[in-house]
CSV table of C-alpha atoms in Angstrom, one decimal:
chain,number,residue,atom,x,y,z
A,1,UNK,CA,60.1,35.1,56.8
A,2,UNK,CA,63.5,33.9,55.8
A,3,UNK,CA,62.7,34.7,52.2
A,4,UNK,CA,61.7,38.3,53.2
A,5,UNK,CA,64.9,38.6,55.3
A,6,UNK,CA,67.1,37.4,52.5
A,7,UNK,CA,65.4,39.7,50.0
A,8,UNK,CA,66.0,42.7,52.3
A,9,UNK,CA,69.7,41.8,52.7
A,10,UNK,CA,70.1,41.7,48.9
A,11,UNK,CA,68.2,45.0,48.5
A,12,UNK,CA,70.5,46.6,51.1
A,13,UNK,CA,73.5,45.3,49.1
A,14,UNK,CA,72.2,46.9,45.9
A,15,UNK,CA,71.3,50.2,47.6
A,16,UNK,CA,74.9,50.4,49.0
A,17,UNK,CA,76.2,49.8,45.6
A,18,UNK,CA,74.0,52.5,44.1
A,19,UNK,CA,75.2,55.0,46.7
A,20,UNK,CA,78.8,54.3,45.8
A,21,UNK,CA,78.1,54.9,42.1
A,22,UNK,CA,76.1,58.2,42.3
A,23,UNK,CA,76.2,58.7,38.5
A,24,UNK,CA,73.7,55.8,38.2
A,25,UNK,CA,71.1,57.9,40.1
A,26,UNK,CA,72.2,61.2,38.4
A,27,UNK,CA,71.8,59.8,34.8
A,28,UNK,CA,68.5,58.2,35.8
A,29,UNK,CA,67.2,61.7,36.9
A,30,UNK,CA,68.6,63.7,33.9
A,31,UNK,CA,66.7,61.7,31.2
A,32,UNK,CA,63.1,62.3,32.5
A,33,UNK,CA,63.9,65.9,33.2
A,34,UNK,CA,65.0,66.3,29.6
A,35,UNK,CA,61.8,64.7,28.4
A,36,UNK,CA,59.7,67.1,30.5
A,37,UNK,CA,61.5,70.2,29.1
A,38,UNK,CA,61.6,68.9,25.5
A,39,UNK,CA,58.0,67.8,25.3
A,40,UNK,CA,56.6,70.8,27.2
A,41,UNK,CA,58.3,73.5,25.3
A,42,UNK,CA,58.9,71.9,21.9
A,43,UNK,CA,55.5,70.2,21.4
A,44,UNK,CA,53.4,72.1,23.9
A,45,UNK,CA,52.0,74.7,21.5
A,46,UNK,CA,51.2,72.2,18.7
A,47,UNK,CA,49.1,69.6,20.6
A,48,UNK,CA,45.4,69.9,20.9
A,49,UNK,CA,44.0,68.8,24.3
A,50,UNK,CA,40.4,69.4,25.1
A,51,UNK,CA,40.0,71.6,22.1
A,52,UNK,CA,42.8,74.0,23.0
A,53,UNK,CA,46.5,74.3,22.1
A,54,UNK,CA,47.4,76.1,25.3
A,55,UNK,CA,50.9,74.8,26.2
A,56,UNK,CA,50.0,75.0,29.9
A,57,UNK,CA,47.2,72.6,29.4
A,58,UNK,CA,49.5,70.2,27.5
A,59,UNK,CA,52.1,70.3,30.3
A,60,UNK,CA,49.5,69.1,32.8
A,61,UNK,CA,48.3,66.5,30.3
A,62,UNK,CA,51.8,65.4,29.6
A,63,UNK,CA,53.1,64.8,33.2
A,64,UNK,CA,51.1,61.7,33.9
A,65,UNK,CA,52.7,60.1,30.8
A,66,UNK,CA,56.2,61.3,31.7
A,67,UNK,CA,55.9,59.9,35.2
A,68,UNK,CA,54.8,56.6,33.9
A,69,UNK,CA,57.5,56.6,31.2
A,70,UNK,CA,60.1,57.3,33.9
A,71,UNK,CA,59.2,54.4,36.1
A,72,UNK,CA,59.0,52.0,33.2
A,73,UNK,CA,62.3,53.1,31.6
A,74,UNK,CA,64.0,52.1,34.8
A,75,UNK,CA,63.3,48.5,33.6
A,76,UNK,CA,66.3,48.7,31.3
A,77,UNK,CA,68.7,49.6,34.1
A,78,UNK,CA,67.3,46.7,36.3
A,79,UNK,CA,67.9,44.2,33.5
A,80,UNK,CA,71.4,45.5,32.9
A,81,UNK,CA,72.2,45.3,36.6
A,82,UNK,CA,71.0,41.7,36.9
A,83,UNK,CA,72.9,40.8,33.7
A,84,UNK,CA,76.0,42.4,35.1
A,85,UNK,CA,75.7,40.4,38.3
A,86,UNK,CA,75.2,37.2,36.3
A,87,UNK,CA,78.3,38.0,34.2
A,88,UNK,CA,80.4,38.5,37.2
A,89,UNK,CA,79.5,35.2,38.7
A,90,UNK,CA,77.2,36.4,41.4
A,91,UNK,CA,75.1,33.2,41.2
A,92,UNK,CA,78.2,31.1,42.0
A,93,UNK,CA,78.8,33.2,45.1
A,94,UNK,CA,75.2,32.9,46.4
A,95,UNK,CA,75.0,29.2,45.5
A,96,UNK,CA,77.0,28.2,48.5
A,97,UNK,CA,74.8,30.2,50.9
A,98,UNK,CA,71.6,28.9,52.7
A,99,UNK,CA,69.3,31.5,51.1
A,100,UNK,CA,66.1,31.6,49.1
A,101,UNK,CA,66.8,31.5,45.4
A,102,UNK,CA,64.2,34.1,44.6
A,103,UNK,CA,65.6,36.5,47.1
A,104,UNK,CA,68.4,37.7,44.8
A,105,UNK,CA,65.9,38.9,42.2
A,106,UNK,CA,63.4,40.2,44.7
A,107,UNK,CA,66.1,42.2,46.5
A,108,UNK,CA,67.3,43.6,43.2
A,109,UNK,CA,63.8,44.8,42.2
A,110,UNK,CA,63.2,46.3,45.6
A,111,UNK,CA,66.4,48.3,45.4
A,112,UNK,CA,65.5,49.5,41.9
A,113,UNK,CA,62.1,50.5,43.3
A,114,UNK,CA,63.8,52.8,45.8
A,115,UNK,CA,65.9,54.4,43.1
A,116,UNK,CA,62.8,54.9,41.0
A,117,UNK,CA,61.0,56.6,43.9
A,118,UNK,CA,63.9,59.0,44.3
A,119,UNK,CA,63.7,59.8,40.6
A,120,UNK,CA,60.0,60.5,40.8
A,121,UNK,CA,60.5,62.9,43.7
A,122,UNK,CA,63.0,64.9,41.7
A,123,UNK,CA,60.8,64.8,38.6
A,124,UNK,CA,57.8,66.0,40.6
A,125,UNK,CA,59.7,69.1,41.7
A,126,UNK,CA,60.7,69.8,38.0
A,127,UNK,CA,57.1,69.3,37.0
A,128,UNK,CA,55.9,71.8,39.5
A,129,UNK,CA,58.4,74.3,38.2
A,130,UNK,CA,57.2,74.1,34.6
A,131,UNK,CA,53.6,74.6,35.6
A,132,UNK,CA,52.1,71.1,36.5
A,133,UNK,CA,49.6,71.1,39.3
A,134,UNK,CA,47.4,68.6,41.2
A,135,UNK,CA,43.8,69.4,41.6
A,136,UNK,CA,42.2,66.6,43.5
A,137,UNK,CA,44.1,66.8,46.8
A,138,UNK,CA,47.2,65.2,48.3
A,139,UNK,CA,45.6,61.8,49.2
A,140,UNK,CA,44.6,61.1,45.6
A,141,UNK,CA,47.9,62.3,44.4
A,142,UNK,CA,49.7,59.9,46.7
A,143,UNK,CA,47.5,57.2,45.4
A,144,UNK,CA,48.6,58.1,41.9
A,145,UNK,CA,52.2,57.9,42.8
A,146,UNK,CA,51.6,54.5,44.4
A,147,UNK,CA,50.1,53.2,41.2
A,148,UNK,CA,53.2,54.6,39.3
A,149,UNK,CA,55.6,52.8,41.7
A,150,UNK,CA,53.5,49.6,41.4
A,151,UNK,CA,53.8,49.8,37.6
A,152,UNK,CA,57.5,50.4,37.8
A,153,UNK,CA,58.0,47.4,40.2
A,154,UNK,CA,55.9,45.2,37.8
A,155,UNK,CA,58.0,46.2,34.8
A,156,UNK,CA,61.2,45.7,36.7
A,157,UNK,CA,60.4,41.9,36.7
A,158,UNK,CA,60.2,42.0,32.9
A,159,UNK,CA,63.7,43.6,33.0
A,160,UNK,CA,64.8,40.9,35.4
A,161,UNK,CA,63.7,38.2,33.0
A,162,UNK,CA,65.5,40.0,30.1
A,163,UNK,CA,68.7,40.3,32.3
A,164,UNK,CA,68.6,36.6,33.0
A,165,UNK,CA,68.1,35.7,29.3
A,166,UNK,CA,71.0,37.5,27.8
A,167,UNK,CA,74.8,37.2,28.1
A,168,UNK,CA,76.0,40.8,28.7
A,169,UNK,CA,74.8,44.0,30.4
A,170,UNK,CA,74.9,45.8,27.0
A,171,UNK,CA,72.5,43.3,25.5
A,172,UNK,CA,70.2,43.6,28.5
A,173,UNK,CA,70.1,47.4,28.1
A,174,UNK,CA,69.3,47.2,24.4
A,175,UNK,CA,66.8,44.4,24.9
A,176,UNK,CA,65.2,46.4,27.7
A,177,UNK,CA,64.6,49.5,25.6
A,178,UNK,CA,63.4,47.9,22.3
A,179,UNK,CA,60.1,46.8,23.7
A,180,UNK,CA,59.6,49.9,25.9
A,181,UNK,CA,59.3,52.4,23.1
A,182,UNK,CA,56.2,50.8,21.4
A,183,UNK,CA,54.6,50.2,24.9
A,184,UNK,CA,55.1,53.9,25.9
A,185,UNK,CA,54.4,55.6,22.6
A,186,UNK,CA,51.4,53.4,21.5
A,187,UNK,CA,49.5,54.7,24.5
A,188,UNK,CA,47.6,57.7,25.7
A,189,UNK,CA,50.8,59.1,27.4
A,190,UNK,CA,51.5,61.9,24.9
A,191,UNK,CA,48.4,62.1,22.7
A,192,UNK,CA,44.7,61.2,23.1
A,193,UNK,CA,43.9,57.8,21.5
A,194,UNK,CA,41.1,59.5,19.5
A,195,UNK,CA,43.8,61.1,17.4
A,196,UNK,CA,45.4,57.8,16.5
A,197,UNK,CA,44.6,55.5,13.6
A,198,UNK,CA,41.5,53.5,14.2
A,199,UNK,CA,43.4,50.2,14.4
A,200,UNK,CA,45.8,51.6,16.9
A,201,UNK,CA,43.1,52.9,19.3
A,202,UNK,CA,42.2,49.6,21.0
A,203,UNK,CA,45.8,48.7,21.3
A,204,UNK,CA,46.6,52.0,23.1
A,205,UNK,CA,43.5,51.8,25.3
A,206,UNK,CA,44.1,48.2,26.5
A,207,UNK,CA,47.8,48.9,27.0
A,208,UNK,CA,48.7,48.4,30.7
A,209,UNK,CA,50.8,51.5,30.5
A,210,UNK,CA,47.8,53.5,29.4
A,211,UNK,CA,45.7,52.3,32.3
A,212,UNK,CA,48.2,53.8,34.8
A,213,UNK,CA,48.4,57.0,32.8
A,214,UNK,CA,44.7,57.4,32.8
A,215,UNK,CA,44.4,56.6,36.5
A,216,UNK,CA,47.0,59.2,37.3
A,217,UNK,CA,45.2,61.9,35.2
A,218,UNK,CA,42.0,61.1,37.1
A,219,UNK,CA,43.7,61.2,40.5
A,220,UNK,CA,45.8,64.3,39.8
A,221,UNK,CA,42.8,66.0,38.2
A,222,UNK,CA,44.8,66.8,35.1
A,223,UNK,CA,43.2,67.6,31.7
A,224,UNK,CA,42.9,65.2,28.8
A,225,UNK,CA,41.3,62.2,30.5
A,226,UNK,CA,40.3,59.8,27.8
A,227,UNK,CA,36.6,59.4,27.0
A,228,UNK,CA,37.0,56.0,25.4
A,229,UNK,CA,34.4,53.3,26.2
A,230,UNK,CA,37.1,50.7,26.7
A,231,UNK,CA,36.9,49.1,30.2
A,232,UNK,CA,40.5,50.1,31.3
A,233,UNK,CA,39.7,53.7,30.3
A,234,UNK,CA,36.4,53.7,32.3
A,235,UNK,CA,37.9,52.0,35.3
A,236,UNK,CA,41.6,53.1,35.2
A,237,UNK,CA,42.5,52.6,38.9
A,238,UNK,CA,41.3,49.0,39.0
A,239,UNK,CA,42.7,48.3,35.6
A,240,UNK,CA,46.1,49.7,36.6
A,241,UNK,CA,46.2,47.6,39.8
A,242,UNK,CA,45.0,44.4,38.0
A,243,UNK,CA,47.5,44.8,35.1
A,244,UNK,CA,50.4,45.5,37.5
A,245,UNK,CA,49.7,42.6,39.8
A,246,UNK,CA,49.2,40.2,36.8
A,247,UNK,CA,52.6,41.3,35.4
A,248,UNK,CA,54.3,40.8,38.8
A,249,UNK,CA,52.8,37.3,39.2
A,250,UNK,CA,53.7,36.1,35.6
A,251,UNK,CA,57.1,37.6,35.2
A,252,UNK,CA,58.3,36.9,38.8
A,253,UNK,CA,57.4,33.3,38.3
A,254,UNK,CA,59.2,33.2,35.0
A,255,UNK,CA,62.2,35.1,36.3
A,256,UNK,CA,62.7,32.9,39.4
A,257,UNK,CA,62.3,29.8,37.3
A,258,UNK,CA,65.0,31.1,34.9
A,259,UNK,CA,67.3,32.0,37.8
A,260,UNK,CA,66.9,28.5,39.3
A,261,UNK,CA,67.8,26.9,35.9
A,262,UNK,CA,70.9,29.2,35.6
A,263,UNK,CA,71.7,28.2,39.2
A,264,UNK,CA,71.8,24.6,38.2
């Protein structure tokens, strides 16, 4: 319980900091909105989904990928924030306090999760305005959003490890984005894997990111659900949960170990 309490205290500290720097939230919202508008209206009429190039169909196909991309791109900000705290000597300040060592990282990732949830709410409103709809009811849609936030929380631990491994916030931002681009684009987020090169298809289908995108399309009832025989594509909800939990377990362990070493 002390670990939980310490983590919540650190999360509150980070949320207060975010509220005092509103541009952090503003810029985090603008980027995914730009992706929605650009992909919907620039590429919407040239993508074939389910045998049609109807831009409305592509917008519904696209949104699960944009949602997933949004929650994962928050990883770069999480890593930069932790690197900034490290650079400013936050560890030295907490070292003298009787608190759980892992609470600093857990609190930070929880605060980032709250910010990500706010971004998803705004993005959902924009998606509805451009024509996206859910077709399987509110309970399943809430389940899809839950999977998205779980994926974002899992990836934030990767960002935490990157933030602890570099010397400056700038390096953390760059390092946090480099690996995200292949993860998000070698997936079924923006095109069907059947349209990819044969050697890329299994990579895209077993990508943890793709599992969540597929699960969201199924739960939202959106078009373009992959017909691949790969296990994650046939059981996307379970695959999404298993991938996310595995990432949390592995990267939280590595991050806390790295933090303790930095802590001396």
